[in-house]
Coordinates of C-alpha atoms and ligand atoms in Angstrom, one line a residue:
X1 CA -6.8 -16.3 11.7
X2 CA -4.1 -14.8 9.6
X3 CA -2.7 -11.3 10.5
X4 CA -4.6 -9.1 9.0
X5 CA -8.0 -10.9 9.8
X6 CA -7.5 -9.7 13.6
X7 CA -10.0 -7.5 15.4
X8 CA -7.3 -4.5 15.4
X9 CA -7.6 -4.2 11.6
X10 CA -10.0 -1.1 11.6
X11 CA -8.5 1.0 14.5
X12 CA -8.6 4.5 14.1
X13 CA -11.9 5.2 12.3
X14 CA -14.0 6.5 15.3
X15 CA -11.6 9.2 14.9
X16 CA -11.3 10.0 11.0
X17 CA -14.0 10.2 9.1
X18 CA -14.0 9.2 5.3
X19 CA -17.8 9.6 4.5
X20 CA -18.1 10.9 1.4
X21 CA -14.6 9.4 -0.2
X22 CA -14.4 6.7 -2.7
X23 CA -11.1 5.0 -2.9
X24 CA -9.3 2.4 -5.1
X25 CA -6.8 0.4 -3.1
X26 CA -4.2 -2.1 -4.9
X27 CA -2.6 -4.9 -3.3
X28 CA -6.1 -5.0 -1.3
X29 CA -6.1 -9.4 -1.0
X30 CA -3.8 -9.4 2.4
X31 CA -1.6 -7.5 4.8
X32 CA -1.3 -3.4 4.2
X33 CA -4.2 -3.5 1.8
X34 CA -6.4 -5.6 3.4
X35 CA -6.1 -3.3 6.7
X36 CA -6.6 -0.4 5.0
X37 CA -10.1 -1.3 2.8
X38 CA -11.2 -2.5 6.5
X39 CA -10.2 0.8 7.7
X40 CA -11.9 2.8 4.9
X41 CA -15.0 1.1 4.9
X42 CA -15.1 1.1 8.9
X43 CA -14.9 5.0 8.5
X44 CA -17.6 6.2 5.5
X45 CA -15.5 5.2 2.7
X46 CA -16.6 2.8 -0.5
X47 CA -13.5 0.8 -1.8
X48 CA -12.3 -0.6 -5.2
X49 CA -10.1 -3.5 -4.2
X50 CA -8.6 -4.3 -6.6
X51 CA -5.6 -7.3 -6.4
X52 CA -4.4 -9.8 -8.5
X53 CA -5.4 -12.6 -5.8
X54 CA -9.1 -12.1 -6.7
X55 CA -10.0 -15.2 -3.8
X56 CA -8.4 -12.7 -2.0
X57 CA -9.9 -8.9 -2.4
X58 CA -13.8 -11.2 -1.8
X59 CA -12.6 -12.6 1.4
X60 CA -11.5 -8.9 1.8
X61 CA -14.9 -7.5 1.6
X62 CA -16.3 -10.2 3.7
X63 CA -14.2 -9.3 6.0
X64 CA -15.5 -5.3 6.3
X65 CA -17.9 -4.0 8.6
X66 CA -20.0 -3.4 5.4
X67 CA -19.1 -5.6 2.9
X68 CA -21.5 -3.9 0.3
X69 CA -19.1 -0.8 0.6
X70 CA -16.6 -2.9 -1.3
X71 CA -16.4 -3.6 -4.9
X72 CA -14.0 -6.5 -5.6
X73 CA -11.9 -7.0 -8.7
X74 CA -9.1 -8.7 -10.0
X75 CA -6.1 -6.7 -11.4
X76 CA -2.7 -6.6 -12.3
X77 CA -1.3 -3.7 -11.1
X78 CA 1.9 -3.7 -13.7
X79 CA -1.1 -4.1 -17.0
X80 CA -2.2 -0.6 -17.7
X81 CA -5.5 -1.7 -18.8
X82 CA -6.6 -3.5 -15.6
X83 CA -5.5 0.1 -13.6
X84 CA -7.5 2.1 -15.8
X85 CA -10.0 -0.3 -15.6
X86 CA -9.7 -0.1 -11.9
X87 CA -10.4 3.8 -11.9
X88 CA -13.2 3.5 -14.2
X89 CA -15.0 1.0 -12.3
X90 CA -14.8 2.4 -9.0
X91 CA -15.7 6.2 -10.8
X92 CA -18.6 4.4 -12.8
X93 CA -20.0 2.5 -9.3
X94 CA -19.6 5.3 -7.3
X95 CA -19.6 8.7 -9.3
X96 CA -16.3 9.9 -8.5
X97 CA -13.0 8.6 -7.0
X98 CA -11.2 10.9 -4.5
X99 CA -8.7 8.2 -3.1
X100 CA -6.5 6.1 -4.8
X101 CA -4.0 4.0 -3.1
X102 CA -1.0 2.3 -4.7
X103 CA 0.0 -0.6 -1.9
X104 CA 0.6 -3.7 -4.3
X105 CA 3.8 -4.6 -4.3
X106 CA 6.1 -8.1 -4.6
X107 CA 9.6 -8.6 -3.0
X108 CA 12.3 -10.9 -4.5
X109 CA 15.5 -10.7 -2.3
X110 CA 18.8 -10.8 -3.7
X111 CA 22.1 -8.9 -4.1
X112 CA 22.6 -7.7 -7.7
X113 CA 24.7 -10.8 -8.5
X114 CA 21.8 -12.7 -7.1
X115 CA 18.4 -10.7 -9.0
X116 CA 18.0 -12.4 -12.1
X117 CA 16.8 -10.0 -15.1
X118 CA 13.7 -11.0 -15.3
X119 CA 13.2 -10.7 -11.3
X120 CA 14.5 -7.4 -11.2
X121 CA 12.2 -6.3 -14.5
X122 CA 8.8 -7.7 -12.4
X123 CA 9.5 -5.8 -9.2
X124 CA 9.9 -2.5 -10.9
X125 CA 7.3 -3.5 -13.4
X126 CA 5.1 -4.3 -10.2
X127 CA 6.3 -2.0 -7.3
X128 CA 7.6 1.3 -9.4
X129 CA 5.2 0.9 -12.8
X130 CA 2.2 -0.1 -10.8
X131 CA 2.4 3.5 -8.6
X132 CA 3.1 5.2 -11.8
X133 CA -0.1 3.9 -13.6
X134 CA -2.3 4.5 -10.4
X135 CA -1.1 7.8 -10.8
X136 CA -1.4 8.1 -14.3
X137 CA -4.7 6.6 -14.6
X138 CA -6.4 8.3 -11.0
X139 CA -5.2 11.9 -11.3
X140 CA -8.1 12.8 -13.8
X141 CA -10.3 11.0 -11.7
X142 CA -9.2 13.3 -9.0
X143 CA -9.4 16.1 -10.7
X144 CA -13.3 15.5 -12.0
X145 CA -14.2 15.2 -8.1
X146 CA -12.3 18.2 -7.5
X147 CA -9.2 17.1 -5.9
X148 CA -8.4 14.1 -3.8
X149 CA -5.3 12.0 -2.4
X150 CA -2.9 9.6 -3.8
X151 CA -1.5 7.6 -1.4
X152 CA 1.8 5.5 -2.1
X153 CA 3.3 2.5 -0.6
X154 CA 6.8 2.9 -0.2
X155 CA 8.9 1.5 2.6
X156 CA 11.8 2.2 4.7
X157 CA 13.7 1.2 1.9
X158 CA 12.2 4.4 0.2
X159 CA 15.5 6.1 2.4
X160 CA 17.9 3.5 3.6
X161 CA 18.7 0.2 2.1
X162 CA 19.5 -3.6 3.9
X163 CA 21.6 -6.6 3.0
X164 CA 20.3 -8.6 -0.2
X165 CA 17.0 -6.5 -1.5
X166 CA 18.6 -4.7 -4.0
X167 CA 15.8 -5.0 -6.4
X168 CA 12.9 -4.5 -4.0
X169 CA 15.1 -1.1 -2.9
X170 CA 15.8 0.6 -5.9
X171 CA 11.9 0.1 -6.7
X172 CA 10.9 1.8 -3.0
X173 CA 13.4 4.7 -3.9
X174 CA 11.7 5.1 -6.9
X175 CA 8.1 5.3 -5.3
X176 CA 9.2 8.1 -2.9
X177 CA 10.6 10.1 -5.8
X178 CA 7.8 9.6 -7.8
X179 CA 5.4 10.6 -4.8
X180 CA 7.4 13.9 -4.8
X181 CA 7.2 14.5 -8.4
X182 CA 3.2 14.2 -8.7
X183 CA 3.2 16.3 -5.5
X184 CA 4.7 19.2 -7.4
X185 CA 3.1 18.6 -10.4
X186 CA -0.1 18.5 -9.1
X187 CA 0.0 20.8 -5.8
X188 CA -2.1 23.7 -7.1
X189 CA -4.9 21.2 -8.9
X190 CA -6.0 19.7 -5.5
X191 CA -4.5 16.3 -5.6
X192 CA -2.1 15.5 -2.9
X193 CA 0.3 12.5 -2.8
X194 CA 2.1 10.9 -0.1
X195 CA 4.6 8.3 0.4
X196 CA 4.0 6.1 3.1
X197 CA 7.3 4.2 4.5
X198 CA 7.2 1.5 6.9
X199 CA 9.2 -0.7 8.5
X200 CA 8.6 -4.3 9.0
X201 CA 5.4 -5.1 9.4
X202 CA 4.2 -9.0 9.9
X203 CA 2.5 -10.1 6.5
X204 CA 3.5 -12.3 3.9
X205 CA 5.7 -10.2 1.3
X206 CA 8.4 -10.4 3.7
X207 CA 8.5 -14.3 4.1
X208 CA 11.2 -14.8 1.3
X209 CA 14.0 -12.2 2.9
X210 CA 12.8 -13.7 6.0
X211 CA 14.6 -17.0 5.1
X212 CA 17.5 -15.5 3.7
X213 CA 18.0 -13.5 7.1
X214 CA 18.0 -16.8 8.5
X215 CA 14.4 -17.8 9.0
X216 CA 11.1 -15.6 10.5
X217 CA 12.0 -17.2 14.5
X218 CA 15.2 -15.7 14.1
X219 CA 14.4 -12.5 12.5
X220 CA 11.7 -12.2 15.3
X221 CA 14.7 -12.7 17.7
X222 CA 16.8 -10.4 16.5
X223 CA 14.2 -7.7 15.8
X224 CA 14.5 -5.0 18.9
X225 CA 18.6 -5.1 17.7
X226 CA 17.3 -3.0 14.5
X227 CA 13.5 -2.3 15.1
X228 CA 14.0 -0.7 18.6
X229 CA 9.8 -0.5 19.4
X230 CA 11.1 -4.6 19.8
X231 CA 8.1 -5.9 17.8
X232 CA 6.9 -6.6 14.0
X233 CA 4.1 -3.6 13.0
X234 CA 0.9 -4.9 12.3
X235 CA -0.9 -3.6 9.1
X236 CA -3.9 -1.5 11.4
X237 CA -0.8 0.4 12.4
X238 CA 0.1 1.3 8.5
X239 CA -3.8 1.9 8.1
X240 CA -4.0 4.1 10.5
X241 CA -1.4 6.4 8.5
X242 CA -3.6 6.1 5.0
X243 CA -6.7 7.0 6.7
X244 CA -4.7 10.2 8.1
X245 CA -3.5 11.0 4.2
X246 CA -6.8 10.1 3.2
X247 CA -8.9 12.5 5.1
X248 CA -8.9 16.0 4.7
X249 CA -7.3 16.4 8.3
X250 CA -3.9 16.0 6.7
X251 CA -4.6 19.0 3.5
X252 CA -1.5 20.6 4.3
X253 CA 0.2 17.3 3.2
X254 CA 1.8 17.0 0.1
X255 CA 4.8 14.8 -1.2
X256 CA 5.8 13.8 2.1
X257 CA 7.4 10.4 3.1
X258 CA 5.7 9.6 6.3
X259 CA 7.6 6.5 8.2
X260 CA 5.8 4.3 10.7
X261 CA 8.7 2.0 11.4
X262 CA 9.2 1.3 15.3
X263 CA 12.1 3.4 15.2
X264 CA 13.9 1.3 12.6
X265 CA 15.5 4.6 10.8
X266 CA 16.1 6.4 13.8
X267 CA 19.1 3.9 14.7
Ligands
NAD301 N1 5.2 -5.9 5.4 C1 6.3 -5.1 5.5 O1 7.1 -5.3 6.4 C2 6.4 -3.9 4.6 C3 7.4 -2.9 4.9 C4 7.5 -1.8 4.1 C5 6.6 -1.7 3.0 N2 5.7 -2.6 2.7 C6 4.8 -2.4 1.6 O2 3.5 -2.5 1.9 C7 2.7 -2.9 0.8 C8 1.8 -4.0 1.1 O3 2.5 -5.2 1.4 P1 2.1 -6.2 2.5 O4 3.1 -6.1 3.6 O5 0.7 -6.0 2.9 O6 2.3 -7.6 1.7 P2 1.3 -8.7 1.3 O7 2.2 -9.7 0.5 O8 0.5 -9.2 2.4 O9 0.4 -8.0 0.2 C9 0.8 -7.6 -1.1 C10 -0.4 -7.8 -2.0 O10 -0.1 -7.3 -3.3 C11 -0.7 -8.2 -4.2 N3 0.0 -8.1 -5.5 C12 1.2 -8.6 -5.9 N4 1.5 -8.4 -7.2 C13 0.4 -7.7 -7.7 C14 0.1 -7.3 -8.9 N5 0.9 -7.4 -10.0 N6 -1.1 -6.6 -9.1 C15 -2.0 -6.5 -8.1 N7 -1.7 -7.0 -6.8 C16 -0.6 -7.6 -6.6 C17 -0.6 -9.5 -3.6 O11 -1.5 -10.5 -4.2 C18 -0.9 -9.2 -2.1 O12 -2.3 -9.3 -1.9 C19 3.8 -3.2 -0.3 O13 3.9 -2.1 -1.1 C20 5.0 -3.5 0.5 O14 6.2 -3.2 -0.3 C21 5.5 -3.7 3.5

């Protein structure tokens, strides 16, 4: 069982309800993704899950309480065709789309001496342009149903950076600011958008820096030095946060970084 196939991975919908919402999530094969279509469909919600692991965003559905709640399909989150196709899709199956969640995102560690070009160019194209084409392509979505939320993967790294992810950080500062930029632009039209940062959280993107930092036993050892909760995240706990921004409990919430990180920034 990998981690996000455990039975924690749709915590917290007895207590939000998302009947009624429609939602496209990116990234949706493993980890963050994953737990959050589980958590969406567990609590009302239908689910475009989209990824470019398309073995992936099936076993996804499988995995859901209902899998019929889920429509799977492959997508490159950087190709602006394949997002707007994403949007359409979900508004076409469903009628609307009131939900859209930019989580895909790839990590290549490095110091700038260390990022080649071309690695640098894929994580912006991937982590920053993927968040800005969700946008792009869901806000008139959002607005035909009459307002809905944007929800965008960021990460710690959104506020402070760490030894040799150069890359990966300047694309996480870029998603905050971008959050905070549709937030005003589209604060009296309904749509809400929030920046979700957490800290580290045990799924694959973070196997690479894991052996540069020495290998994932030792970063596991070190962990409670700079994570002071003493333990890796596990993605229900970063679901549990989108189904918050998803549901209409959290309307007051616009452009807002929220940080589910063990403590990590408080240090
Ligand atoms: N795990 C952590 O510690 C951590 C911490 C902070 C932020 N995050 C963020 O959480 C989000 C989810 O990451 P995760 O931890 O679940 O990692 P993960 O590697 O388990 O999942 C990332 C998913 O994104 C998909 N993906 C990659 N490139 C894509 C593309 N071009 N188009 C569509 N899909 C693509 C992958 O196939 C994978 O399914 C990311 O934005 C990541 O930066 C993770």
């Amino acid at each position: 069982m990998g981690p996000s196939e455990g039975p924690h991975d749709h915590r917290g919908h007895e207590l939000i309800d998302l009947d009624g919402k429609v939602a496209v999530v990116t990234g949706a094969a493993s980890g963050i993704g994953r737990a959050i279509t589980r958590g969406f469909v567990a609590a009302g919600a239908k689910v475009l899950a989209a990824d470019i692991d398309e073995a992936g965003v099936w076993r996804t559905a499988e995995l859901c309480d209902d899998p019929t709640a889920v429509e799977p399909l492959r997508a490159d989150v950087s190709d602006p065709d394949d997002v707007a196709a994403a949007v359409e899709t979900a508004e076409r199956t469903w009628g609307r789309v009131t939900t859209m969640v930019n989580n895909a995102a790839v990590s290549i560690p490095g110091n700038v001496l260390e990022t080649s070009v071309e690695d640098f160019d894929r994580m912006l194209a991937v982590n920053l342009r993927g968040v800005f084409l969700g946008c792009k392509y869901a806000v008139p979505a959002l607005l035909r149903a009459g307002g809905g939320s944007i929800i965008n993967m960021g990460s710690v790294n959104s506020l402070v950076a760490e030894p040799v992810l150069a890359g990966y950080t300047a694309s996480k500062g870029g998603v905050l600011m971008l959050t905070k930029a549709v937030a005003r632009d589209f604060a009296t039209s309904g749509v809400r958008c929030n920046c979700i940062c957490p800290g580290w959280v045990d799924t694959p993107i973070n196997l690479a820096h894991a052996e540069r930092m020495g290998g994932i036993e030792s970063v596991r050892d070190a962990l409670p030095s700079w994570q002071p909760i003493g333990r890796e995240g596990r993605p229900d706990e970063i679901a549990a946060v989108a189904l918050f921004l998803a549901s209409d409990l959290s309307s007051f919430m616009t452009g807002s970084a929220v940080v589910a990180d063990g403590g990590m920034t408080a240090i």
